[in-house]
Short mmCIF file of C-alpha atoms in Angstrom, two decimals:
data_model
loop_
_atom_site.label_atom_id
_atom_site.label_comp_id
_atom_site.label_asym_id
_atom_site.label_seq_id
_atom_site.Cartn_x
_atom_site.Cartn_y
_atom_site.Cartn_z
CA ARG A 8 -4.04 21.19 23.33
CA TYR A 9 -5.57 19.25 20.57
CA MET A 10 -6.04 20.86 17.05
CA THR A 11 -8.97 20.00 15.27
CA ASN A 12 -9.15 18.84 11.60
CA LEU A 13 -11.72 21.06 9.94
CA THR A 14 -12.29 18.53 7.13
CA THR A 15 -13.03 15.24 9.22
CA GLY A 16 -13.75 17.16 12.66
CA HIS A 17 -11.35 14.66 14.37
CA GLU A 18 -8.72 16.10 16.98
CA ILE A 19 -5.29 15.75 15.79
CA PRO A 20 -3.11 14.72 18.53
CA ALA A 21 -0.28 16.69 19.52
CA THR A 22 3.06 15.79 18.97
CA GLY A 23 6.39 15.45 21.07
CA LEU A 24 6.49 15.32 24.81
CA LYS A 25 2.93 16.61 25.26
CA GLY A 26 1.71 14.36 22.52
CA LEU A 27 3.34 11.28 24.48
CA THR A 28 1.51 12.41 27.84
CA GLN A 29 -1.74 12.85 26.05
CA ASN A 30 -1.91 9.87 23.62
CA TRP A 31 0.27 7.20 25.73
CA ARG A 32 -3.06 5.05 26.69
CA ALA A 33 -4.21 4.56 23.22
CA ASP A 34 -0.79 4.18 21.69
CA LEU A 35 0.12 1.52 24.41
CA LEU A 36 -2.97 -0.38 23.66
CA ALA A 37 -2.42 -0.26 19.87
CA ALA A 38 1.29 -1.30 20.22
CA ILE A 39 -0.01 -4.32 22.11
CA SER A 40 -2.20 -5.37 19.28
CA VAL A 41 0.26 -4.42 16.48
CA SER A 42 3.35 -6.42 18.23
CA LEU A 43 0.83 -9.46 18.46
CA VAL A 44 0.19 -9.26 14.60
CA ALA A 45 3.89 -8.51 14.02
CA LEU A 46 5.52 -11.16 15.69
CA PRO A 47 4.12 -13.99 13.65
CA LEU A 48 4.47 -12.02 10.63
CA ALA A 49 8.05 -11.21 10.87
CA LEU A 50 9.00 -14.68 11.90
CA GLY A 51 7.06 -16.11 8.64
CA VAL A 52 8.75 -13.36 6.53
CA ALA A 53 12.13 -14.75 7.71
CA VAL A 54 11.25 -18.29 6.84
CA ALA A 55 9.76 -17.44 3.50
CA SER A 56 13.12 -15.45 2.97
CA GLY A 57 15.14 -18.62 3.81
CA VAL A 58 16.89 -17.26 6.61
CA GLU A 59 17.04 -17.51 10.57
CA PRO A 60 13.71 -16.32 12.41
CA ILE A 61 16.01 -13.91 14.34
CA ALA A 62 16.44 -11.74 11.06
CA GLY A 63 12.93 -11.22 10.93
CA LEU A 64 12.63 -10.04 14.59
CA ILE A 65 15.75 -7.74 14.11
CA SER A 66 14.05 -6.03 11.20
CA ALA A 67 10.63 -5.67 13.37
CA ILE A 68 12.37 -4.29 16.21
CA VAL A 69 14.43 -1.62 14.09
CA GLY A 70 11.33 -1.06 12.16
CA GLY A 71 9.43 -0.13 15.31
CA ILE A 72 12.11 1.94 17.37
CA VAL A 73 14.47 3.33 14.57
CA VAL A 74 12.08 4.11 11.76
CA GLY A 75 9.40 5.02 14.21
CA LEU A 76 11.52 7.69 15.85
CA LEU A 77 12.76 9.19 12.60
CA SER A 78 9.58 8.92 10.33
CA GLY A 79 6.91 11.40 10.08
CA SER A 80 4.05 8.90 9.59
CA SER A 81 1.55 9.21 12.32
CA LEU A 82 0.29 5.45 12.00
CA GLY A 83 2.60 3.79 9.70
CA VAL A 84 4.49 0.92 11.24
CA SER A 85 7.63 -0.57 9.56
CA GLY A 86 9.06 -4.27 9.73
CA PRO A 87 10.01 -6.95 7.17
CA ALA A 88 7.92 -7.16 3.91
CA ALA A 89 6.32 -10.12 2.61
CA GLY A 90 6.65 -8.41 -0.84
CA LEU A 91 10.66 -8.73 -0.37
CA ALA A 92 10.65 -12.26 0.57
CA VAL A 93 11.35 -14.23 -2.76
CA ILE A 94 13.53 -11.27 -3.87
CA VAL A 95 15.59 -11.61 -0.81
CA ALA A 96 15.54 -15.44 -1.05
CA THR A 97 16.73 -15.32 -4.63
CA ALA A 98 19.55 -12.52 -3.92
CA ILE A 99 21.05 -14.78 -0.87
CA GLU A 100 21.43 -17.52 -3.36
CA ASP A 101 22.82 -15.51 -6.17
CA LEU A 102 25.37 -13.57 -3.73
CA GLY A 103 26.50 -16.96 -1.96
CA GLY A 104 25.41 -16.16 1.54
CA PHE A 105 23.22 -14.06 3.97
CA GLU A 106 26.48 -12.23 5.10
CA TYR A 107 26.83 -11.07 1.69
CA PHE A 108 23.19 -10.07 1.15
CA LEU A 109 23.24 -7.79 4.57
CA VAL A 110 26.10 -5.59 2.36
CA ALA A 111 23.39 -5.27 -0.35
CA GLY A 112 20.95 -4.16 2.25
CA ILE A 113 23.36 -1.50 3.85
CA LEU A 114 24.00 -0.05 0.49
CA ALA A 115 20.24 -0.19 -0.38
CA GLY A 116 19.60 2.07 2.70
CA ALA A 117 22.05 4.38 1.43
CA ILE A 118 20.39 4.82 -1.78
CA GLN A 119 17.12 5.23 -0.22
CA ILE A 120 18.76 8.28 1.87
CA LEU A 121 19.82 9.86 -1.43
CA MET A 122 16.24 9.20 -2.99
CA GLY A 123 14.93 11.09 0.04
CA PHE A 124 17.37 14.05 -0.41
CA ALA A 125 16.36 13.86 -4.29
CA LYS A 126 12.68 14.41 -3.31
CA ALA A 127 11.74 10.95 -5.06
CA GLY A 128 8.90 10.59 -2.28
CA ASN A 129 6.24 12.02 -4.45
CA ILE A 130 6.07 8.79 -6.57
CA ALA A 131 3.19 7.52 -4.95
CA TYR A 132 1.12 10.37 -5.54
CA PHE A 133 1.15 9.36 -9.24
CA PHE A 134 -1.02 6.35 -8.27
CA PRO A 135 -4.74 6.66 -8.70
CA SER A 136 -7.05 6.36 -5.71
CA SER A 137 -8.78 3.54 -7.29
CA VAL A 138 -5.40 1.44 -7.53
CA VAL A 139 -4.61 2.39 -3.72
CA HIS A 140 -8.04 1.37 -2.58
CA GLY A 141 -7.71 -1.83 -4.69
CA MET A 142 -4.45 -2.68 -3.09
CA LEU A 143 -6.04 -2.12 0.37
CA SER A 144 -9.05 -4.32 -0.51
CA GLY A 145 -6.88 -6.89 -2.24
CA ILE A 146 -4.29 -7.32 0.68
CA GLY A 147 -7.56 -7.50 3.02
CA ILE A 148 -9.05 -10.43 1.06
CA LEU A 149 -5.47 -11.99 0.81
CA ILE A 150 -5.01 -11.72 4.40
CA PHE A 151 -8.47 -13.55 4.89
CA LEU A 152 -7.74 -16.29 2.43
CA LYS A 153 -4.11 -17.00 3.69
CA GLN A 154 -5.39 -17.28 7.32
CA ILE A 155 -7.96 -19.88 6.67
CA PRO A 156 -5.76 -22.82 6.92
CA HIS A 157 -4.00 -21.47 9.91
CA ALA A 158 -7.59 -21.00 11.62
CA VAL A 159 -8.21 -24.81 11.29
CA GLY A 160 -4.69 -26.16 12.18
CA TYR A 161 -3.01 -26.58 8.62
CA ASP A 162 0.27 -24.75 8.75
CA GLU A 163 2.34 -25.59 5.55
CA ASP A 164 2.35 -22.23 4.31
CA PRO A 165 4.38 -19.96 6.82
CA GLU A 166 2.67 -16.99 8.51
CA GLY A 167 3.87 -13.85 6.47
CA ASP A 168 3.79 -15.24 3.08
CA PHE A 169 1.53 -13.54 0.82
CA GLU A 170 2.52 -14.85 -2.65
CA PHE A 171 -0.04 -16.68 -4.70
CA ILE A 172 2.59 -19.17 -5.64
CA GLN A 173 3.87 -20.54 -2.12
CA PRO A 174 7.28 -21.98 -1.39
CA ASP A 175 5.93 -25.52 -1.13
CA GLY A 176 4.76 -25.20 -4.59
CA GLN A 177 1.03 -24.72 -3.83
CA ASN A 178 -0.85 -21.88 -4.03
CA THR A 179 -3.72 -19.86 -2.08
CA PHE A 180 -6.55 -21.77 -3.42
CA SER A 181 -5.09 -25.22 -3.51
CA GLU A 182 -4.13 -24.53 0.34
CA LEU A 183 -8.01 -24.27 0.88
CA ILE A 184 -8.58 -27.84 -0.34
CA ASN A 185 -5.47 -29.27 1.08
CA MET A 186 -6.50 -28.19 4.57
CA VAL A 187 -9.35 -30.22 4.67
CA ASP A 188 -7.44 -33.33 5.49
CA TYR A 189 -5.74 -31.63 8.53
CA ILE A 190 -8.74 -29.76 10.38
CA ASN A 191 -7.99 -29.70 14.23
CA THR A 192 -11.08 -29.47 16.05
CA GLY A 193 -9.09 -27.86 19.15
CA VAL A 194 -7.71 -25.09 16.81
CA ILE A 195 -11.06 -24.17 15.50
CA ILE A 196 -12.68 -23.85 18.84
CA ILE A 197 -9.30 -21.48 19.70
CA THR A 198 -9.87 -19.52 16.53
CA ALA A 199 -13.92 -19.33 17.02
CA THR A 200 -13.44 -18.06 20.70
CA SER A 201 -10.71 -15.41 19.69
CA LEU A 202 -12.96 -14.31 16.89
CA PHE A 203 -16.00 -14.03 18.98
CA ILE A 204 -13.95 -11.80 21.42
CA LEU A 205 -12.68 -9.61 18.94
CA ILE A 206 -16.19 -9.17 17.34
CA LEU A 207 -17.63 -8.62 20.92
CA TRP A 208 -14.95 -6.06 21.93
CA ASP A 209 -15.48 -4.12 18.80
CA THR A 210 -19.28 -3.38 19.88
CA LYS A 211 -20.66 -0.36 21.61
CA MET A 212 -21.56 -2.28 24.32
CA ILE A 213 -17.93 -3.07 25.39
CA LYS A 214 -16.50 0.34 24.16
CA GLY A 215 -18.96 2.16 26.12
CA ASN A 216 -17.61 0.43 29.36
CA LYS A 217 -15.05 2.09 31.20
CA ILE A 218 -13.26 -1.24 32.76
CA LEU A 219 -13.95 -3.62 29.71
CA GLY A 220 -13.25 -1.17 27.33
CA ALA A 221 -9.89 -0.49 28.35
CA ILE A 222 -8.91 -4.09 27.82
CA PRO A 223 -7.55 -4.38 24.29
CA GLY A 224 -9.48 -6.98 22.37
CA PRO A 225 -6.58 -8.79 20.85
CA LEU A 226 -4.65 -9.08 23.73
CA LEU A 227 -7.80 -11.14 25.53
CA ALA A 228 -8.17 -13.36 22.34
CA VAL A 229 -4.67 -14.24 22.68
CA LEU A 230 -4.81 -14.74 26.48
CA SER A 231 -8.11 -16.96 25.74
CA GLY A 232 -5.98 -18.96 23.18
CA ILE A 233 -3.11 -19.52 25.58
CA GLY A 234 -5.69 -20.71 28.35
CA LEU A 235 -7.36 -23.15 25.85
CA ASN A 236 -4.05 -24.48 24.48
CA VAL A 237 -2.99 -25.28 27.83
CA ALA A 238 -6.39 -26.79 28.76
CA PHE A 239 -6.48 -28.86 25.74
CA GLU A 240 -2.90 -30.69 26.60
CA GLY A 241 -3.32 -34.40 26.91
CA ASN A 242 -6.68 -34.48 25.25
CA PRO A 243 -5.95 -36.38 21.81
CA ASN A 244 -8.90 -34.96 20.28
CA LEU A 245 -8.33 -31.39 21.10
CA ASN A 246 -4.26 -31.04 21.39
CA VAL A 247 -2.51 -28.49 19.77
CA SER A 248 0.79 -29.22 18.21
CA LYS A 249 4.01 -27.58 18.64
CA ASP A 250 3.87 -26.81 14.91
CA HIS A 251 0.43 -24.49 15.33
CA LEU A 252 2.19 -22.31 17.85
CA VAL A 253 4.14 -19.24 17.76
CA ASN A 254 8.03 -20.33 17.54
CA LEU A 255 10.36 -17.69 18.96
CA PRO A 256 14.10 -18.54 19.15
CA SER A 257 14.96 -18.42 22.92
CA ALA A 258 18.41 -17.93 24.78
CA ASP A 259 19.35 -18.81 27.83
CA SER A 260 21.96 -15.85 28.07
CA THR A 261 22.48 -12.43 26.63
CA THR A 262 25.82 -13.88 25.05
CA GLU A 263 23.66 -16.80 23.36
CA PHE A 264 20.91 -14.44 22.26
CA PHE A 265 23.72 -12.12 20.28
CA SER A 266 25.35 -15.21 19.01
CA ASN A 267 22.43 -15.55 16.80
CA PHE A 268 23.12 -12.52 14.81
CA THR A 269 24.84 -12.43 11.38
CA PHE A 270 27.07 -9.87 10.29
CA PRO A 271 27.80 -8.22 6.85
CA ASP A 272 31.02 -9.38 4.92
CA PHE A 273 32.42 -6.50 3.16
CA SER A 274 34.58 -8.49 0.98
CA ILE A 275 31.65 -8.74 -1.65
CA LEU A 276 31.92 -5.16 -2.41
CA ASN A 277 34.17 -5.89 -5.35
CA SER A 278 31.44 -7.63 -6.76
CA SER A 279 29.08 -5.74 -9.42
CA GLU A 280 26.00 -7.92 -8.47
CA VAL A 281 26.10 -6.69 -4.97
CA TYR A 282 25.27 -3.01 -6.16
CA ILE A 283 22.69 -4.54 -8.68
CA THR A 284 21.04 -6.09 -5.78
CA ALA A 285 21.09 -3.08 -3.84
CA VAL A 286 19.48 -0.77 -6.33
CA PHE A 287 16.83 -3.27 -6.77
CA ILE A 288 16.00 -3.70 -3.10
CA ALA A 289 15.76 0.11 -2.68
CA VAL A 290 13.54 0.90 -5.60
CA VAL A 291 11.14 -2.04 -4.65
CA ALA A 292 11.31 -1.25 -0.81
CA SER A 293 10.73 2.54 -1.60
CA LEU A 294 7.84 1.85 -3.75
CA GLU A 295 6.02 -0.58 -1.20
CA THR A 296 6.73 1.85 1.67
CA LEU A 297 5.49 4.85 -0.51
CA LEU A 298 2.33 2.98 -1.57
CA SER A 299 1.71 1.98 2.18
CA VAL A 300 2.08 5.48 3.27
CA GLU A 301 -0.45 6.64 0.71
CA ALA A 302 -2.88 3.75 1.80
CA THR A 303 -2.28 4.66 5.58
CA ASP A 304 -2.67 8.34 5.11
CA LYS A 305 -6.08 7.66 3.30
CA THR A 306 -7.44 5.34 6.15
CA ASP A 307 -6.13 7.88 8.91
CA PRO A 308 -9.55 9.36 10.33
CA MET A 309 -7.74 12.47 10.88
CA LYS A 310 -6.34 12.67 7.13
CA ARG A 311 -2.80 13.67 8.38
CA THR A 312 -0.40 13.76 5.50
CA THR A 313 3.36 11.90 5.86
CA PRO A 314 6.32 13.72 4.58
CA THR A 315 7.22 11.11 2.02
CA ASN A 316 10.87 12.24 1.53
CA ARG A 317 11.51 12.17 5.11
CA GLU A 318 10.08 8.69 5.09
CA LEU A 319 12.47 7.49 2.66
CA LYS A 320 15.26 8.95 4.73
CA ALA A 321 13.98 7.22 7.71
CA GLN A 322 13.39 3.98 5.83
CA GLY A 323 16.97 4.14 4.60
CA VAL A 324 18.72 4.60 8.12
CA GLY A 325 16.31 1.70 9.26
CA ASN A 326 17.73 -0.39 6.25
CA ILE A 327 21.15 0.38 7.20
CA ILE A 328 21.04 -0.54 10.83
CA SER A 329 18.91 -3.50 10.21
CA SER A 330 21.59 -4.82 7.62
CA PHE A 331 24.64 -4.07 9.98
CA ILE A 332 23.14 -6.46 12.57
CA GLY A 333 21.76 -9.24 10.64
CA GLY A 334 18.04 -8.20 10.00
CA LEU A 335 16.04 -8.43 6.87
CA PRO A 336 15.17 -5.25 4.57
CA LEU A 337 12.19 -3.61 5.98
CA THR A 338 9.36 -1.39 4.38
CA GLN A 339 6.62 0.36 6.01
CA VAL A 340 3.80 -2.48 5.83
CA ILE A 341 -0.04 -1.91 5.17
CA VAL A 342 -1.05 -4.85 7.32
CA ARG A 343 0.65 -3.60 10.70
CA SER A 344 -0.14 -0.10 9.78
CA SER A 345 -4.02 -1.10 9.49
CA ALA A 346 -3.79 -3.01 12.63
CA ASN A 347 -2.31 0.20 14.59
CA GLN A 348 -4.99 2.53 12.98
CA GLN A 349 -7.76 -0.21 13.55
CA SER A 350 -6.43 -0.43 17.28
CA GLY A 351 -6.97 2.89 18.05
CA GLY A 352 -3.30 4.42 17.72
CA ARG A 353 -2.89 8.13 17.76
CA SER A 354 0.69 8.74 17.01
CA LYS A 355 3.97 7.29 16.00
CA MET A 356 4.52 6.14 19.73
CA SER A 357 2.42 3.13 19.30
CA ALA A 358 4.95 2.15 16.61
CA ILE A 359 7.85 2.60 18.64
CA ILE A 360 6.12 1.04 21.65
CA HIS A 361 5.52 -2.01 19.67
CA GLY A 362 9.29 -2.34 18.54
CA PHE A 363 10.24 -1.86 22.23
CA MET A 364 7.61 -4.96 22.87
CA ILE A 365 8.88 -7.26 20.26
CA LEU A 366 12.47 -6.50 21.97
CA PHE A 367 11.54 -7.41 25.37
CA SER A 368 9.18 -10.06 24.61
CA ILE A 369 11.73 -12.07 22.86
CA ILE A 370 14.44 -11.34 25.69
CA LEU A 371 11.95 -11.94 28.93
CA ILE A 372 9.10 -14.11 27.80
CA PRO A 373 9.92 -16.28 24.69
CA THR A 374 8.50 -19.30 26.72
CA LEU A 375 5.00 -17.44 27.30
CA LEU A 376 4.91 -16.16 23.61
CA ASN A 377 5.74 -19.66 22.52
CA LEU A 378 2.17 -20.77 24.00
CA ILE A 379 0.21 -18.57 21.60
CA PRO A 380 -1.70 -20.69 19.01
CA LEU A 381 -1.63 -19.16 15.24
CA GLY A 382 -5.45 -19.70 15.54
CA SER A 383 -5.80 -16.93 17.77
CA LEU A 384 -3.71 -14.87 15.38
CA ALA A 385 -5.58 -15.99 12.67
CA ALA A 386 -8.46 -14.36 14.39
CA ILE A 387 -6.97 -11.01 14.78
CA LEU A 388 -5.99 -10.76 11.20
CA PHE A 389 -9.35 -12.06 9.85
CA VAL A 390 -10.80 -9.09 11.53
CA VAL A 391 -7.95 -6.73 10.00
CA GLY A 392 -8.35 -8.27 6.41
CA PHE A 393 -12.24 -7.78 6.74
CA LYS A 394 -11.84 -4.15 7.61
CA LEU A 395 -9.49 -3.43 4.95
CA ALA A 396 -12.16 -4.86 2.49
CA LYS A 397 -15.34 -3.84 3.67
CA PRO A 398 -18.26 -4.60 1.26
CA ALA A 399 -19.14 -0.86 1.72
CA LEU A 400 -16.01 0.13 -0.10
CA PHE A 401 -17.03 -2.26 -3.13
CA LYS A 402 -20.23 -0.52 -3.32
CA LYS A 403 -18.66 2.92 -3.30
CA MET A 404 -16.24 2.40 -5.89
CA PHE A 405 -18.97 0.74 -8.04
CA ASP A 406 -21.14 3.93 -7.48
CA GLN A 407 -18.05 5.94 -8.79
CA GLY A 408 -18.32 4.35 -12.27
CA LEU A 409 -16.55 1.84 -14.07
CA GLU A 410 -13.60 4.00 -14.73
CA GLN A 411 -12.94 3.64 -11.11
CA PHE A 412 -14.35 0.31 -10.53
CA ILE A 413 -12.41 -1.57 -13.31
CA PRO A 414 -8.71 -0.56 -12.08
CA PHE A 415 -10.05 -1.19 -8.46
CA VAL A 416 -10.99 -4.68 -9.44
CA VAL A 417 -7.97 -5.67 -11.51
CA THR A 418 -5.79 -4.52 -8.72
CA ILE A 419 -7.48 -6.55 -6.21
CA LEU A 420 -7.52 -9.68 -8.51
CA GLY A 421 -3.75 -9.10 -9.33
CA ILE A 422 -2.79 -8.85 -5.70
CA ILE A 423 -4.62 -12.23 -4.97
CA LEU A 424 -3.42 -14.24 -8.12
CA THR A 425 0.10 -12.84 -8.19
CA ASP A 426 1.81 -10.86 -5.49
CA LEU A 427 1.54 -6.89 -4.20
CA LEU A 428 3.67 -5.28 -6.62
CA LYS A 429 2.35 -7.08 -9.83
CA GLY A 430 -1.22 -6.27 -8.86
CA ILE A 431 -0.73 -2.64 -8.40
CA GLY A 432 1.31 -2.70 -11.75
CA LEU A 433 -1.97 -4.49 -13.36
CA GLY A 434 -3.95 -1.93 -12.07
CA LEU A 435 -1.93 1.04 -12.84
CA VAL A 436 -1.96 -0.10 -16.46
CA VAL A 437 -5.43 -0.64 -16.79
CA GLY A 438 -5.90 2.77 -15.01
CA ILE A 439 -3.54 4.35 -17.63
CA ILE A 440 -5.49 2.81 -20.59
CA ILE A 441 -8.63 4.11 -19.31
CA ILE A 442 -7.35 7.51 -18.99
CA LEU A 443 -5.76 7.49 -22.69
CA ARG A 444 -9.04 6.06 -23.90
CA ASN A 445 -11.01 8.88 -22.29
CA ASN A 446 -8.28 11.41 -23.73
CA PHE A 447 -8.69 10.04 -27.11
CA LYS A 448 -12.38 10.03 -27.17
CA ILE A 449 -13.28 13.63 -25.60
CA PRO A 450 -10.42 16.11 -27.01
CA PHE A 451 -13.05 18.39 -27.84
CA ILE A 452 -17.05 19.12 -28.00
CA LEU A 453 -18.67 19.38 -31.37
CA THR A 454 -22.00 21.02 -31.83
CA LYS A 455 -24.07 21.46 -34.86
CA GLU A 456 -26.84 24.17 -35.62
CA ASP A 457 -29.15 24.42 -38.71
CA LEU A 458 -29.43 28.05 -39.51
CA GLU A 459 -31.06 30.00 -42.51
CA GLY A 460 -27.48 30.07 -44.10
CA GLY A 461 -27.10 26.36 -43.93
CA GLU A 462 -25.31 24.10 -41.24
CA HIS A 463 -23.26 25.54 -38.95
CA PHE A 464 -20.48 23.82 -36.65
CA ARG A 465 -18.69 24.52 -33.52
CA ILE A 466 -15.69 22.71 -32.16
CA THR A 467 -14.56 23.67 -28.67
CA LEU A 468 -11.07 22.27 -27.77
CA SER A 469 -10.73 21.07 -24.23
CA GLU A 470 -8.03 22.38 -21.80
CA ASP A 471 -5.38 19.93 -22.97
CA VAL A 472 -5.22 18.29 -26.49
CA THR A 473 -2.32 15.95 -27.24
CA PHE A 474 -0.79 14.01 -30.18
CA LEU A 475 -3.07 11.23 -28.91
CA ASN A 476 -6.27 13.14 -30.12
CA LYS A 477 -4.95 13.67 -33.55
CA ALA A 478 -7.02 10.73 -35.01
CA SER A 479 -10.32 11.71 -33.47
CA ILE A 480 -9.81 15.48 -34.58
CA GLN A 481 -8.66 14.75 -37.94
CA LYS A 482 -11.83 12.07 -38.52
CA SER A 483 -14.44 14.68 -37.09
CA LEU A 484 -12.94 17.54 -39.51
CA ALA A 485 -12.84 15.21 -42.48
CA LYS A 486 -16.85 14.40 -41.79
CA ILE A 487 -17.85 18.20 -41.71
CA PRO A 488 -19.63 18.61 -45.18
CA ASN A 489 -18.81 21.24 -47.94
CA ASP A 490 -20.74 24.75 -48.08
CA CYS A 491 -21.12 25.23 -44.33
CA SER A 492 -19.52 27.29 -41.56
CA VAL A 493 -17.24 26.19 -38.79
CA ILE A 494 -15.75 27.80 -35.73
CA ILE A 495 -13.00 26.04 -33.99
CA ASP A 496 -12.61 27.58 -30.62
CA ALA A 497 -9.40 27.03 -28.68
CA SER A 498 -10.11 29.85 -25.96
CA LYS A 499 -10.04 27.19 -23.16
CA THR A 500 -7.17 25.33 -24.20
CA TYR A 501 -4.05 25.70 -22.19
CA PHE A 502 -2.02 23.01 -24.07
CA ILE A 503 -2.28 21.75 -27.59
CA HIS A 504 0.14 19.57 -29.33
CA PHE A 505 1.87 20.88 -32.61
CA ASP A 506 0.59 18.13 -34.72
CA VAL A 507 -2.86 19.11 -33.79
CA ILE A 508 -2.23 22.38 -34.70
CA GLU A 509 -0.64 21.16 -38.17
CA ILE A 510 -4.04 19.37 -38.56
CA ILE A 511 -6.12 22.45 -38.14
CA GLU A 512 -3.97 24.50 -40.32
CA ASP A 513 -4.15 21.75 -43.10
CA PHE A 514 -8.05 22.13 -42.64
CA LYS A 515 -7.74 25.99 -43.13
CA ILE A 516 -6.53 25.22 -46.82
CA SER A 517 -8.78 22.35 -47.21
CA ALA A 518 -11.70 24.78 -46.47
CA GLU A 519 -11.10 27.18 -48.96
CA ASN A 520 -11.42 24.57 -51.60
CA ARG A 521 -14.92 23.17 -50.00
CA ASN A 522 -16.38 26.48 -49.59
CA ILE A 523 -16.44 26.34 -46.00
CA GLU A 524 -16.44 29.61 -43.86
CA LEU A 525 -13.82 29.02 -41.13
CA GLU A 526 -13.25 30.99 -37.92
CA VAL A 527 -10.30 29.94 -35.69
CA ILE A 528 -10.39 31.43 -32.20
CA ASP A 529 -7.17 31.79 -30.00
CA LEU A 530 -5.20 28.75 -31.71
CA TYR A 531 -1.96 30.15 -30.99
CA THR A 532 -2.32 31.99 -27.80
CA HIS A 533 -2.26 28.90 -25.55
CA LYS A 534 1.32 29.36 -24.54
CA GLU A 535 0.76 32.62 -23.52
CA LYS A 536 -2.26 31.44 -21.26
CA GLU A 537 0.22 28.67 -20.03
CA ALA A 538 2.91 31.21 -19.18
CA THR A 539 -0.02 33.57 -17.38
CA GLN A 540 -1.20 30.28 -15.43
CA SER A 541 2.23 29.36 -14.50
CA PHE A 542 2.95 33.02 -13.12
CA GLU A 543 -0.09 33.30 -10.90
CA VAL A 544 0.63 29.78 -9.53
CA THR A 545 4.13 30.91 -8.87
CA LYS A 546 2.84 34.31 -7.43
CA GLU A 547 0.77 32.46 -4.90
#
């Protein structure tokens, strides 16, 4: 039986075996869409990291199956992260080879497990919602910009690269200029056809049809792309080159397949460099995961909450296994997670099924998958990107005021012009500055009344008065004229810094010399109120 989320009105799917039988169709269709997105991204991240394509696929499989089984995230999908590509490439060079880097990956996984037990999973809750929404929109716009060259047949920048400065020295915007000389008519037709199908399949007309609605739009878009690709072969004006197709490594036997795997060389354990690399990867991968968890939970129609400490442990186990068999470091990834949510995924089974799909695909049907044009995949990612950065979200953030809108926009620009983590960092810094500015401006309310006996001032302190408020309080007290009455009311204050108390005590002495009648209310009882409040919360 389904439970109902009282906030959203959506039915929350059951879990376990019961959930599997109830959700299998929705999760299967979502898994097809996610695997179509995840395959080229995994290959692209591997290329951007400077390793063999199989390393990206291993990470995607482990992220789907292992992390999917252990995680408590309903819609999150894990795999190789574009945000780690530059770090991985640099670390491989510094450590002297991929086999040594894999040891750092194993250690990073162990550190993540320890972070989970240390309850470090609450870090993401300290990021304001404006930054999280900015992250989603920034990634959406970046996906859109990065896919435009692939949509017209220009593929110098590999799929999965989301850095502003690309491996070839170009950047996101220069790539849009460079592509003009390489436009392929056949690719544009494939992209346009795929995009038309995706938009049509997202309408109520198709969704309401029992037969057509049962067919996943992304799968149909990809099949149409394969069909057009085959039809265009031999036509010099429409032919699609192999460089514009998915390029999966294929093997003639199981032995040959496993011969592509790289295994860790533990002789590097006597080097301090490997431990430094492991800590760095663990911290960055955990941060990306937790931010993705926060964003995915926000876009979940059922508003389910992911247990973040459990997620860190799951990611740690996934990274240990992935590194043991030659895979890249993995995180929960917002692109795959968004594709899962938008494709109708209902439980974490969609992530697990997608992992098995990638595994069986590269073993059983690599030849068919290598016929998929990148234009069809670009069309799928266009839709994902647009839904992440809907114009309605910009309007909503603007309506909430500049305090929300400015960090939102800064995060977006930071992600587009640098990378994911730097963009989030910039948004967070701006958000903190705005908070500090507001805290500096409004530590109290000052009211003035003209009574028969002269001027009367009342200063009502806010709930929290920190040392950052010293200057504004001192300035306001200095402006109070002689020969008046003043009430300083701290009855609503739960915390007041000693420096502020000291300023008020100094003003008491000053008031006597300036003929100011001063009354101070509850200045020294804030600690009692704080203790009482703490007791009440604990008691509850």
